[in-house]
Amino acid sequence: MAGAAAQRHRAVPAEEWLQKWAAGKTGFHQEHGHPLLKKYLDVLLNGRNGLRIFFPLCGKAVEMKWLADLGHRVVGAEISEQALREFFSEQGLPYREEPVPGIPGAKVLQSTSGNISLYCCSIYDLSSAVVGKFDGVWDRGALVAVNPCDRERYASLMISLMEKNSSYLLVTVLYDPNKHKGPPFYVPESEITSLFGSQCEIKCLEKVDAFSDRHRDWGLDYFLEVLYILKFDLSRLQANRLTSSEQIGRVGSSCRGGFIIEWEIGAAVLELQAGLMPLAQ
Ligand code: SAH
């Protein structure tokens, strides 16, 4: 079977995730945090302080504490209550819990200092009416953990949670999907473009060889992590009005260096719009 088609019908029920947590099968958890967030934090923050940052499918990601310690407000969503309790206890943070109005059975676990709020429910139960909108997103082990049949629903929800001038760091994985059933699921760049491309500027920041014994045990012989920045900003909305420019931009939206062309074209389009650049014949 070719590429992503091999995993199209695979679906992991919520119960299976809860069992993974109960059995301690959480090899995805990174005790020391993710090196790509450390490296590209400035790209996410873009010089801004006191942001609201969302961690979809957060598990017990230690990066939530990093960002809170830097003065940002962190919101997470996770179905496993065990994961959230482990987060607070391992990070030594006291917390309280409350029901979430409008979502039966859901709770929010909030650090007593008030800057970390973790919703214990399915991400699909959330909306901007409940959690508000965000200036930044760290999506690692989230889009790639979502069942392939739910990706569009997930992407539209995420788009609805983004503030106008916001940034979304997205980590995907590339490997031979015929050799491992996932999760994490294989998500090629074409899929990122089709899920998010009409709403934001997409730029590939880095492709990293992340192959380890764990991946060898899955039967793989390569495993890459790919980091993208999705920029939801006003200039993109302006550029969107020029359909031809968008088509040209799409052609250049490749991870292999093409994104530079796309961004240059984007800038030229804005200059054209502003009447700063004469049209070439
Ligand atoms: N982002 C975390 C966890 C990745 S594993 C990290 O980087 O460590 C994916 C997580 O998503 C699991 O903890 C699982 O329990 C949770 N999950 C799966 N489906 C979910 C859903 N529909 N809503 C919220 N959380 C979900």
PDB file of C-alpha atoms and ligand atoms in Angstrom:
ATOM      1  CA  MET A   1       0.000   0.000   0.000  1.00  0.00           C
ATOM      2  CA  ALA A   2       1.338   3.423  -0.831  1.00  0.00           C
ATOM      3  CA  GLY A   3       2.240   5.926   1.905  1.00  0.00           C
ATOM      4  CA  ALA A   4      -0.452   7.292   4.185  1.00  0.00           C
ATOM      5  CA  ALA A   5      -3.107   4.944   2.725  1.00  0.00           C
ATOM      6  CA  ALA A   6      -1.630   2.138   4.817  1.00  0.00           C
ATOM      7  CA  GLN A   7      -2.843   3.843   8.019  1.00  0.00           C
ATOM      8  CA  ARG A   8      -6.002   5.560   6.800  1.00  0.00           C
ATOM      9  CA  HIS A   9      -8.409   3.226   8.599  1.00  0.00           C
ATOM     10  CA  ARG A  10      -6.468   2.729  11.806  1.00  0.00           C
ATOM     11  CA  ALA A  11      -8.234   4.115  14.878  1.00  0.00           C
ATOM     12  CA  VAL A  12      -7.090   3.976  18.494  1.00  0.00           C
ATOM     13  CA  PRO A  13     -10.016   4.105  20.953  1.00  0.00           C
ATOM     14  CA  ALA A  14      -9.745   6.357  24.016  1.00  0.00           C
ATOM     15  CA  GLU A  15      -9.742   3.257  26.214  1.00  0.00           C
ATOM     16  CA  GLU A  16      -6.494   2.088  24.628  1.00  0.00           C
ATOM     17  CA  TRP A  17      -4.783   5.372  25.558  1.00  0.00           C
ATOM     18  CA  LEU A  18      -6.024   5.059  29.141  1.00  0.00           C
ATOM     19  CA  GLN A  19      -4.635   1.513  29.261  1.00  0.00           C
ATOM     20  CA  LYS A  20      -1.253   2.700  27.980  1.00  0.00           C
ATOM     21  CA  TRP A  21      -1.105   5.182  30.862  1.00  0.00           C
ATOM     22  CA  ALA A  22      -2.251   2.563  33.396  1.00  0.00           C
ATOM     23  CA  ALA A  23       0.388   0.097  32.174  1.00  0.00           C
ATOM     24  CA  GLY A  24       3.136   2.736  32.089  1.00  0.00           C
ATOM     25  CA  LYS A  25       3.544   2.232  28.306  1.00  0.00           C
ATOM     26  CA  THR A  26       4.334   5.865  27.723  1.00  0.00           C
ATOM     27  CA  GLY A  27       7.515   5.678  25.670  1.00  0.00           C
ATOM     28  CA  PHE A  28       6.390   8.882  23.916  1.00  0.00           C
ATOM     29  CA  HIS A  29       6.905  10.906  27.103  1.00  0.00           C
ATOM     30  CA  GLN A  30      10.111  12.937  27.066  1.00  0.00           C
ATOM     31  CA  GLU A  31      11.333  13.329  30.603  1.00  0.00           C
ATOM     32  CA  HIS A  32      13.721  16.120  29.727  1.00  0.00           C
ATOM     33  CA  GLY A  33      11.444  17.937  27.332  1.00  0.00           C
ATOM     34  CA  HIS A  34      11.744  18.273  23.599  1.00  0.00           C
ATOM     35  CA  PRO A  35      14.981  19.703  22.176  1.00  0.00           C
ATOM     36  CA  LEU A  36      13.119  21.301  19.247  1.00  0.00           C
ATOM     37  CA  LEU A  37      10.954  23.403  21.572  1.00  0.00           C
ATOM     38  CA  LYS A  38      14.084  24.618  23.373  1.00  0.00           C
ATOM     39  CA  LYS A  39      15.733  25.435  20.070  1.00  0.00           C
ATOM     40  CA  TYR A  40      12.757  27.203  18.470  1.00  0.00           C
ATOM     41  CA  LEU A  41      11.126  28.770  21.506  1.00  0.00           C
ATOM     42  CA  ASP A  42      11.961  32.255  20.225  1.00  0.00           C
ATOM     43  CA  VAL A  43      10.167  31.503  16.965  1.00  0.00           C
ATOM     44  CA  LEU A  44       7.066  30.548  18.934  1.00  0.00           C
ATOM     45  CA  LEU A  45       7.205  33.522  21.264  1.00  0.00           C
ATOM     46  CA  ASN A  46       8.366  36.041  18.669  1.00  0.00           C
ATOM     47  CA  GLY A  47       9.527  38.459  21.356  1.00  0.00           C
ATOM     48  CA  ARG A  48       6.188  38.430  23.158  1.00  0.00           C
ATOM     49  CA  ASN A  49       5.597  37.986  26.900  1.00  0.00           C
ATOM     50  CA  GLY A  50       2.683  36.644  28.892  1.00  0.00           C
ATOM     51  CA  LEU A  51       1.212  34.514  26.092  1.00  0.00           C
ATOM     52  CA  ARG A  52      -1.603  31.984  26.327  1.00  0.00           C
ATOM     53  CA  ILE A  53      -0.169  28.725  25.043  1.00  0.00           C
ATOM     54  CA  PHE A  54      -2.096  25.565  24.227  1.00  0.00           C
ATOM     55  CA  PHE A  55      -0.830  21.983  24.488  1.00  0.00           C
ATOM     56  CA  PRO A  56      -3.309  19.705  22.682  1.00  0.00           C
ATOM     57  CA  LEU A  57      -3.180  16.022  23.773  1.00  0.00           C
ATOM     58  CA  CYS A  58      -0.680  17.133  26.380  1.00  0.00           C
ATOM     59  CA  GLY A  59       0.080  13.930  28.316  1.00  0.00           C
ATOM     60  CA  LYS A  60       2.402  15.059  31.112  1.00  0.00           C
ATOM     61  CA  ALA A  61       4.666  17.132  28.857  1.00  0.00           C
ATOM     62  CA  VAL A  62       7.272  18.834  31.038  1.00  0.00           C
ATOM     63  CA  GLU A  63       7.434  21.752  28.575  1.00  0.00           C
ATOM     64  CA  MET A  64       4.176  22.994  30.125  1.00  0.00           C
ATOM     65  CA  LYS A  65       6.113  23.789  33.298  1.00  0.00           C
ATOM     66  CA  TRP A  66       8.951  25.448  31.323  1.00  0.00           C
ATOM     67  CA  LEU A  67       6.569  27.837  29.634  1.00  0.00           C
ATOM     68  CA  ALA A  68       4.651  28.610  32.818  1.00  0.00           C
ATOM     69  CA  ASP A  69       7.973  29.355  34.545  1.00  0.00           C
ATOM     70  CA  LEU A  70       8.718  31.851  31.763  1.00  0.00           C
ATOM     71  CA  GLY A  71       5.543  33.746  32.648  1.00  0.00           C
ATOM     72  CA  HIS A  72       3.145  32.307  30.076  1.00  0.00           C
ATOM     73  CA  ARG A  73      -0.294  30.880  30.772  1.00  0.00           C
ATOM     74  CA  VAL A  74      -0.565  27.251  29.757  1.00  0.00           C
ATOM     75  CA  VAL A  75      -3.685  25.295  28.857  1.00  0.00           C
ATOM     76  CA  GLY A  76      -3.617  21.579  28.048  1.00  0.00           C
ATOM     77  CA  ALA A  77      -6.146  18.951  26.970  1.00  0.00           C
ATOM     78  CA  GLU A  78      -5.767  15.269  27.765  1.00  0.00           C
ATOM     79  CA  ILE A  79      -8.147  12.315  28.195  1.00  0.00           C
ATOM     80  CA  SER A  80      -6.026  10.558  30.811  1.00  0.00           C
ATOM     81  CA  GLU A  81      -6.603  11.900  34.298  1.00  0.00           C
ATOM     82  CA  GLN A  82      -3.657   9.785  35.456  1.00  0.00           C
ATOM     83  CA  ALA A  83      -1.361  11.676  33.054  1.00  0.00           C
ATOM     84  CA  LEU A  84      -2.496  15.039  34.436  1.00  0.00           C
ATOM     85  CA  ARG A  85      -2.146  13.987  38.065  1.00  0.00           C
ATOM     86  CA  GLU A  86       1.335  12.637  37.322  1.00  0.00           C
ATOM     87  CA  PHE A  87       2.225  15.959  35.690  1.00  0.00           C
ATOM     88  CA  PHE A  88       1.373  17.988  38.780  1.00  0.00           C
ATOM     89  CA  SER A  89       2.941  15.561  41.230  1.00  0.00           C
ATOM     90  CA  GLU A  90       6.163  15.049  39.222  1.00  0.00           C
ATOM     91  CA  GLN A  91       6.535  18.810  38.750  1.00  0.00           C
ATOM     92  CA  GLY A  92       5.845  19.396  42.455  1.00  0.00           C
ATOM     93  CA  LEU A  93       2.923  21.703  41.718  1.00  0.00           C
ATOM     94  CA  PRO A  94      -0.106  21.913  44.016  1.00  0.00           C
ATOM     95  CA  TYR A  95      -3.409  22.027  42.132  1.00  0.00           C
ATOM     96  CA  ARG A  96      -7.152  22.061  42.554  1.00  0.00           C
ATOM     97  CA  GLU A  97      -9.831  20.507  40.397  1.00  0.00           C
ATOM     98  CA  GLU A  98     -13.194  21.733  39.217  1.00  0.00           C
ATOM     99  CA  PRO A  99     -15.927  20.540  36.880  1.00  0.00           C
ATOM    100  CA  VAL A 100     -16.107  22.236  33.484  1.00  0.00           C
ATOM    101  CA  PRO A 101     -19.440  23.984  32.935  1.00  0.00           C
ATOM    102  CA  GLY A 102     -21.037  22.724  29.736  1.00  0.00           C
ATOM    103  CA  ILE A 103     -18.954  19.540  29.398  1.00  0.00           C
ATOM    104  CA  PRO A 104     -20.486  16.668  31.381  1.00  0.00           C
ATOM    105  CA  GLY A 105     -17.857  14.523  33.102  1.00  0.00           C
ATOM    106  CA  ALA A 106     -14.969  16.861  32.262  1.00  0.00           C
ATOM    107  CA  LYS A 107     -12.718  18.435  34.894  1.00  0.00           C
ATOM    108  CA  VAL A 108     -10.082  21.087  34.822  1.00  0.00           C
ATOM    109  CA  LEU A 109      -7.001  20.610  36.981  1.00  0.00           C
ATOM    110  CA  GLN A 110      -5.465  23.972  37.712  1.00  0.00           C
ATOM    111  CA  SER A 111      -2.191  24.821  39.447  1.00  0.00           C
ATOM    112  CA  THR A 112      -2.848  26.829  42.598  1.00  0.00           C
ATOM    113  CA  SER A 113      -0.763  29.622  41.149  1.00  0.00           C
ATOM    114  CA  GLY A 114      -3.383  29.676  38.377  1.00  0.00           C
ATOM    115  CA  ASN A 115      -1.099  29.678  35.334  1.00  0.00           C
ATOM    116  CA  ILE A 116      -1.495  26.020  34.260  1.00  0.00           C
ATOM    117  CA  SER A 117      -4.998  24.715  33.460  1.00  0.00           C
ATOM    118  CA  LEU A 118      -5.293  21.173  32.183  1.00  0.00           C
ATOM    119  CA  TYR A 119      -8.640  19.978  30.852  1.00  0.00           C
ATOM    120  CA  CYS A 120      -9.359  16.321  31.405  1.00  0.00           C
ATOM    121  CA  CYS A 121     -11.676  15.475  28.509  1.00  0.00           C
ATOM    122  CA  SER A 122     -11.521  14.665  24.833  1.00  0.00           C
ATOM    123  CA  ILE A 123     -10.085  17.557  22.857  1.00  0.00           C
ATOM    124  CA  TYR A 124     -13.175  17.388  20.643  1.00  0.00           C
ATOM    125  CA  ASP A 125     -15.311  18.487  23.610  1.00  0.00           C
ATOM    126  CA  LEU A 126     -13.460  21.814  23.734  1.00  0.00           C
ATOM    127  CA  SER A 127     -14.190  25.015  21.861  1.00  0.00           C
ATOM    128  CA  SER A 128     -13.077  28.634  22.089  1.00  0.00           C
ATOM    129  CA  ALA A 129     -16.209  29.272  24.186  1.00  0.00           C
ATOM    130  CA  VAL A 130     -14.702  27.028  26.888  1.00  0.00           C
ATOM    131  CA  VAL A 131     -10.944  27.583  26.629  1.00  0.00           C
ATOM    132  CA  GLY A 132     -10.663  30.887  24.772  1.00  0.00           C
ATOM    133  CA  LYS A 133      -8.135  31.483  21.988  1.00  0.00           C
ATOM    134  CA  PHE A 134      -4.367  31.078  22.005  1.00  0.00           C
ATOM    135  CA  ASP A 135      -1.280  33.056  21.014  1.00  0.00           C
ATOM    136  CA  GLY A 136       0.803  29.917  20.651  1.00  0.00           C
ATOM    137  CA  VAL A 137       0.504  26.146  20.295  1.00  0.00           C
ATOM    138  CA  TRP A 138       3.028  23.364  20.921  1.00  0.00           C
ATOM    139  CA  ASP A 139       1.747  20.339  19.010  1.00  0.00           C
ATOM    140  CA  ARG A 140       4.045  17.395  19.606  1.00  0.00           C
ATOM    141  CA  GLY A 141       2.561  13.912  19.754  1.00  0.00           C
ATOM    142  CA  ALA A 142      -0.846  15.467  19.083  1.00  0.00           C
ATOM    143  CA  LEU A 143      -1.708  15.719  15.365  1.00  0.00           C
ATOM    144  CA  VAL A 144       0.357  12.552  14.893  1.00  0.00           C
ATOM    145  CA  ALA A 145      -1.640  10.801  17.643  1.00  0.00           C
ATOM    146  CA  VAL A 146      -5.052  11.809  16.312  1.00  0.00           C
ATOM    147  CA  ASN A 147      -6.778   9.029  14.370  1.00  0.00           C
ATOM    148  CA  PRO A 148      -6.263   9.648  10.627  1.00  0.00           C
ATOM    149  CA  CYS A 149     -10.058   9.808  10.096  1.00  0.00           C
ATOM    150  CA  ASP A 150     -10.303  12.632  12.686  1.00  0.00           C
ATOM    151  CA  ARG A 151      -7.530  14.858  11.308  1.00  0.00           C
ATOM    152  CA  GLU A 152      -9.791  17.348   9.558  1.00  0.00           C
ATOM    153  CA  ARG A 153     -11.971  17.739  12.613  1.00  0.00           C
ATOM    154  CA  TYR A 154      -8.865  18.222  14.741  1.00  0.00           C
ATOM    155  CA  ALA A 155      -7.342  20.784  12.356  1.00  0.00           C
ATOM    156  CA  SER A 156     -10.556  22.838  12.140  1.00  0.00           C
ATOM    157  CA  LEU A 157     -10.831  22.850  15.917  1.00  0.00           C
ATOM    158  CA  MET A 158      -7.211  23.984  16.263  1.00  0.00           C
ATOM    159  CA  ILE A 159      -7.707  26.721  13.660  1.00  0.00           C
ATOM    160  CA  SER A 160     -10.770  27.939  15.588  1.00  0.00           C
ATOM    161  CA  LEU A 161      -8.633  28.255  18.723  1.00  0.00           C
ATOM    162  CA  MET A 162      -5.963  30.479  17.161  1.00  0.00           C
ATOM    163  CA  GLU A 163      -5.768  34.212  17.842  1.00  0.00           C
ATOM    164  CA  LYS A 164      -5.173  36.466  14.810  1.00  0.00           C
ATOM    165  CA  ASN A 165      -1.441  36.945  15.324  1.00  0.00           C
ATOM    166  CA  SER A 166      -0.515  33.548  16.660  1.00  0.00           C
ATOM    167  CA  SER A 167       2.103  30.872  16.046  1.00  0.00           C
ATOM    168  CA  TYR A 168       1.752  27.114  16.063  1.00  0.00           C
ATOM    169  CA  LEU A 169       4.776  24.843  16.328  1.00  0.00           C
ATOM    170  CA  LEU A 170       3.917  21.448  14.891  1.00  0.00           C
ATOM    171  CA  VAL A 171       6.047  18.318  15.082  1.00  0.00           C
ATOM    172  CA  THR A 172       5.213  15.499  12.663  1.00  0.00           C
ATOM    173  CA  VAL A 173       6.941  12.210  11.999  1.00  0.00           C
ATOM    174  CA  LEU A 174       8.074  10.522   8.808  1.00  0.00           C
ATOM    175  CA  TYR A 175       8.766   6.816   8.501  1.00  0.00           C
ATOM    176  CA  ASP A 176       7.664   3.939   6.306  1.00  0.00           C
ATOM    177  CA  PRO A 177       3.943   3.581   7.189  1.00  0.00           C
ATOM    178  CA  ASN A 178       3.879   0.088   5.702  1.00  0.00           C
ATOM    179  CA  LYS A 179       6.158  -1.076   8.505  1.00  0.00           C
ATOM    180  CA  HIS A 180       4.460   0.398  11.593  1.00  0.00           C
ATOM    181  CA  LYS A 181       0.749   0.894  12.165  1.00  0.00           C
ATOM    182  CA  GLY A 182       1.066   3.894  14.513  1.00  0.00           C
ATOM    183  CA  PRO A 183       0.557   5.934  16.580  1.00  0.00           C
ATOM    184  CA  PRO A 184       2.437   8.087  16.045  1.00  0.00           C
ATOM    185  CA  PHE A 185       0.974   8.221  12.549  1.00  0.00           C
ATOM    186  CA  TYR A 186       2.901   9.170   9.463  1.00  0.00           C
ATOM    187  CA  VAL A 187       1.860  12.681   8.384  1.00  0.00           C
ATOM    188  CA  PRO A 188       3.415  13.917   5.129  1.00  0.00           C
ATOM    189  CA  GLU A 189       3.872  17.584   4.292  1.00  0.00           C
ATOM    190  CA  SER A 190       1.103  17.477   1.658  1.00  0.00           C
ATOM    191  CA  GLU A 191      -1.331  16.670   4.459  1.00  0.00           C
ATOM    192  CA  ILE A 192      -0.217  19.657   6.566  1.00  0.00           C
ATOM    193  CA  THR A 193      -0.791  21.891   3.553  1.00  0.00           C
ATOM    194  CA  SER A 194      -4.244  20.494   2.906  1.00  0.00           C
ATOM    195  CA  LEU A 195      -5.277  20.678   6.586  1.00  0.00           C
ATOM    196  CA  PHE A 196      -3.957  24.141   7.424  1.00  0.00           C
ATOM    197  CA  GLY A 197      -2.693  25.768   4.221  1.00  0.00           C
ATOM    198  CA  SER A 198      -5.726  27.934   3.505  1.00  0.00           C
ATOM    199  CA  GLN A 199      -5.584  29.544   6.953  1.00  0.00           C
ATOM    200  CA  CYS A 200      -1.937  30.226   7.672  1.00  0.00           C
ATOM    201  CA  GLU A 201       1.601  30.483   6.406  1.00  0.00           C
ATOM    202  CA  ILE A 202       3.429  27.169   6.773  1.00  0.00           C
ATOM    203  CA  LYS A 203       7.166  26.945   7.007  1.00  0.00           C
ATOM    204  CA  CYS A 204       9.326  23.908   7.673  1.00  0.00           C
ATOM    205  CA  LEU A 205      11.959  24.770  10.264  1.00  0.00           C
ATOM    206  CA  GLU A 206      13.875  21.538  10.613  1.00  0.00           C
ATOM    207  CA  LYS A 207      13.944  17.829   9.829  1.00  0.00           C
ATOM    208  CA  VAL A 208      15.724  15.767  12.454  1.00  0.00           C
ATOM    209  CA  ASP A 209      16.872  12.172  12.442  1.00  0.00           C
ATOM    210  CA  ALA A 210      15.206  10.864  15.629  1.00  0.00           C
ATOM    211  CA  PHE A 211      15.783   7.144  14.997  1.00  0.00           C
ATOM    212  CA  SER A 212      16.228   5.120  18.199  1.00  0.00           C
ATOM    213  CA  ASP A 213      16.063   1.517  19.474  1.00  0.00           C
ATOM    214  CA  ARG A 214      12.356   2.020  20.063  1.00  0.00           C
ATOM    215  CA  HIS A 215      11.847   2.636  16.346  1.00  0.00           C
ATOM    216  CA  ARG A 216      14.073  -0.300  15.433  1.00  0.00           C
ATOM    217  CA  ASP A 217      11.852  -2.500  17.632  1.00  0.00           C
ATOM    218  CA  TRP A 218       8.843  -1.289  15.639  1.00  0.00           C
ATOM    219  CA  GLY A 219      10.561  -2.694  12.531  1.00  0.00           C
ATOM    220  CA  LEU A 220      11.561   0.670  11.078  1.00  0.00           C
ATOM    221  CA  ASP A 221      14.856   1.612   9.544  1.00  0.00           C
ATOM    222  CA  TYR A 222      14.418   5.371   9.594  1.00  0.00           C
ATOM    223  CA  PHE A 223      12.377   7.827  11.660  1.00  0.00           C
ATOM    224  CA  LEU A 224      12.406  11.578  11.182  1.00  0.00           C
ATOM    225  CA  GLU A 225      10.803  14.372  13.141  1.00  0.00           C
ATOM    226  CA  VAL A 226       9.770  17.432  11.164  1.00  0.00           C
ATOM    227  CA  LEU A 227       9.117  20.788  12.785  1.00  0.00           C
ATOM    228  CA  TYR A 228       6.843  23.343  11.137  1.00  0.00           C
ATOM    229  CA  ILE A 229       5.793  26.813  12.160  1.00  0.00           C
ATOM    230  CA  LEU A 230       2.256  27.789  11.220  1.00  0.00           C
ATOM    231  CA  LYS A 231       1.752  31.530  11.324  1.00  0.00           C
ATOM    232  CA  PHE A 232      -1.755  32.809  11.667  1.00  0.00           C
ATOM    233  CA  ASP A 233      -1.293  36.456  10.868  1.00  0.00           C
ATOM    234  CA  LEU A 234      -2.926  39.399   9.218  1.00  0.00           C
ATOM    235  CA  SER A 235      -0.538  39.605   6.289  1.00  0.00           C
ATOM    236  CA  ARG A 236      -1.482  36.052   5.342  1.00  0.00           C
ATOM    237  CA  LEU A 237      -5.136  36.983   5.355  1.00  0.00           C
ATOM    238  CA  GLN A 238      -4.312  39.886   3.039  1.00  0.00           C
ATOM    239  CA  ALA A 239      -2.223  37.695   0.740  1.00  0.00           C
ATOM    240  CA  ASN A 240      -5.072  35.170   0.696  1.00  0.00           C
ATOM    241  CA  ARG A 241      -7.201  37.659  -1.165  1.00  0.00           C
ATOM    242  CA  LEU A 242      -4.855  37.331  -4.148  1.00  0.00           C
ATOM    243  CA  THR A 243      -5.655  33.821  -5.254  1.00  0.00           C
ATOM    244  CA  SER A 244      -2.917  33.591  -7.868  1.00  0.00           C
ATOM    245  CA  SER A 245      -0.261  34.534  -5.317  1.00  0.00           C
ATOM    246  CA  GLU A 246      -1.521  31.799  -3.064  1.00  0.00           C
ATOM    247  CA  GLN A 247      -1.166  29.284  -5.853  1.00  0.00           C
ATOM    248  CA  ILE A 248       2.404  30.396  -6.501  1.00  0.00           C
ATOM    249  CA  GLY A 249       3.082  30.251  -2.756  1.00  0.00           C
ATOM    250  CA  ARG A 250       1.760  26.729  -2.519  1.00  0.00           C
ATOM    251  CA  VAL A 251       4.161  25.603  -5.227  1.00  0.00           C
ATOM    252  CA  GLY A 252       7.004  26.850  -3.090  1.00  0.00           C
ATOM    253  CA  SER A 253       5.787  25.458   0.214  1.00  0.00           C
ATOM    254  CA  SER A 254       8.305  22.680   0.345  1.00  0.00           C
ATOM    255  CA  CYS A 255      10.520  21.681   3.190  1.00  0.00           C
ATOM    256  CA  ARG A 256      13.496  21.328   0.936  1.00  0.00           C
ATOM    257  CA  GLY A 257      14.287  25.004   0.906  1.00  0.00           C
ATOM    258  CA  GLY A 258      11.324  26.085  -1.206  1.00  0.00           C
ATOM    259  CA  PHE A 259       9.682  27.869   1.708  1.00  0.00           C
ATOM    260  CA  ILE A 260      12.174  30.676   1.359  1.00  0.00           C
ATOM    261  CA  ILE A 261      10.817  31.312  -2.124  1.00  0.00           C
ATOM    262  CA  GLU A 262       7.277  31.212  -0.744  1.00  0.00           C
ATOM    263  CA  TRP A 263       8.043  33.806   1.888  1.00  0.00           C
ATOM    264  CA  GLU A 264       9.795  36.037  -0.612  1.00  0.00           C
ATOM    265  CA  ILE A 265       6.829  35.790  -2.938  1.00  0.00           C
ATOM    266  CA  GLY A 266       4.542  36.540  -0.003  1.00  0.00           C
ATOM    267  CA  ALA A 267       6.473  39.714   0.754  1.00  0.00           C
ATOM    268  CA  ALA A 268       6.437  40.749  -2.905  1.00  0.00           C
ATOM    269  CA  VAL A 269       2.683  40.258  -3.008  1.00  0.00           C
ATOM    270  CA  LEU A 270       2.227  42.577  -0.063  1.00  0.00           C
ATOM    271  CA  GLU A 271       4.450  45.188  -1.678  1.00  0.00           C
ATOM    272  CA  LEU A 272       2.435  44.890  -4.859  1.00  0.00           C
ATOM    273  CA  GLN A 273      -0.749  45.312  -2.892  1.00  0.00           C
ATOM    274  CA  ALA A 274       0.630  48.383  -1.222  1.00  0.00           C
ATOM    275  CA  GLY A 275       1.679  49.751  -4.618  1.00  0.00           C
ATOM    276  CA  LEU A 276       5.363  49.714  -3.686  1.00  0.00           C
ATOM    277  CA  MET A 277       6.543  47.470  -6.474  1.00  0.00           C
ATOM    278  CA  PRO A 278       5.845  47.950 -10.186  1.00  0.00           C
ATOM    279  CA  LEU A 279       4.281  44.984 -11.949  1.00  0.00           C
ATOM    280  CA  ALA A 280       6.804  43.261 -14.254  1.00  0.00           C
ATOM    281  CA  GLN A 281       5.529  42.901 -17.836  1.00  0.00           C
TER     282      GLN A 281
HETATM  283  N1  SAH B   1       1.887  15.501  23.718  1.00  0.00           N
HETATM  284  C1  SAH B   1       2.329  14.584  24.743  1.00  0.00           C
HETATM  285  C2  SAH B   1       1.594  13.227  24.705  1.00  0.00           C
HETATM  286  C3  SAH B   1       1.661  12.503  23.386  1.00  0.00           C
HETATM  287  S1  SAH B   1       0.833  10.931  23.336  1.00  0.00           S
HETATM  288  C4  SAH B   1       3.821  14.421  24.682  1.00  0.00           C
HETATM  289  O1  SAH B   1       4.453  14.978  23.784  1.00  0.00           O
HETATM  290  O2  SAH B   1       4.376  13.723  25.539  1.00  0.00           O
HETATM  291  C5  SAH B   1      -0.830  11.377  22.922  1.00  0.00           C
HETATM  292  C6  SAH B   1      -1.696  11.706  24.136  1.00  0.00           C
HETATM  293  O3  SAH B   1      -2.986  12.063  23.687  1.00  0.00           O
HETATM  294  C7  SAH B   1      -1.901  10.565  25.124  1.00  0.00           C
HETATM  295  O4  SAH B   1      -1.520  10.998  26.400  1.00  0.00           O
HETATM  296  C8  SAH B   1      -3.396  10.274  25.066  1.00  0.00           C
HETATM  297  O5  SAH B   1      -3.918   9.884  26.312  1.00  0.00           O
HETATM  298  C9  SAH B   1      -3.965  11.606  24.594  1.00  0.00           C
HETATM  299  N2  SAH B   1      -5.206  11.557  23.816  1.00  0.00           N
HETATM  300  C10 SAH B   1      -5.554  10.677  22.845  1.00  0.00           C
HETATM  301  N3  SAH B   1      -6.732  11.015  22.297  1.00  0.00           N
HETATM  302  C11 SAH B   1      -7.153  12.144  22.924  1.00  0.00           C
HETATM  303  C12 SAH B   1      -8.302  12.979  22.792  1.00  0.00           C
HETATM  304  N4  SAH B   1      -9.273  12.726  21.903  1.00  0.00           N
HETATM  305  N5  SAH B   1      -8.392  14.068  23.579  1.00  0.00           N
HETATM  306  C13 SAH B   1      -7.423  14.362  24.494  1.00  0.00           C
HETATM  307  N6  SAH B   1      -6.318  13.587  24.661  1.00  0.00           N
HETATM  308  C14 SAH B   1      -6.181  12.500  23.891  1.00  0.00           C
END
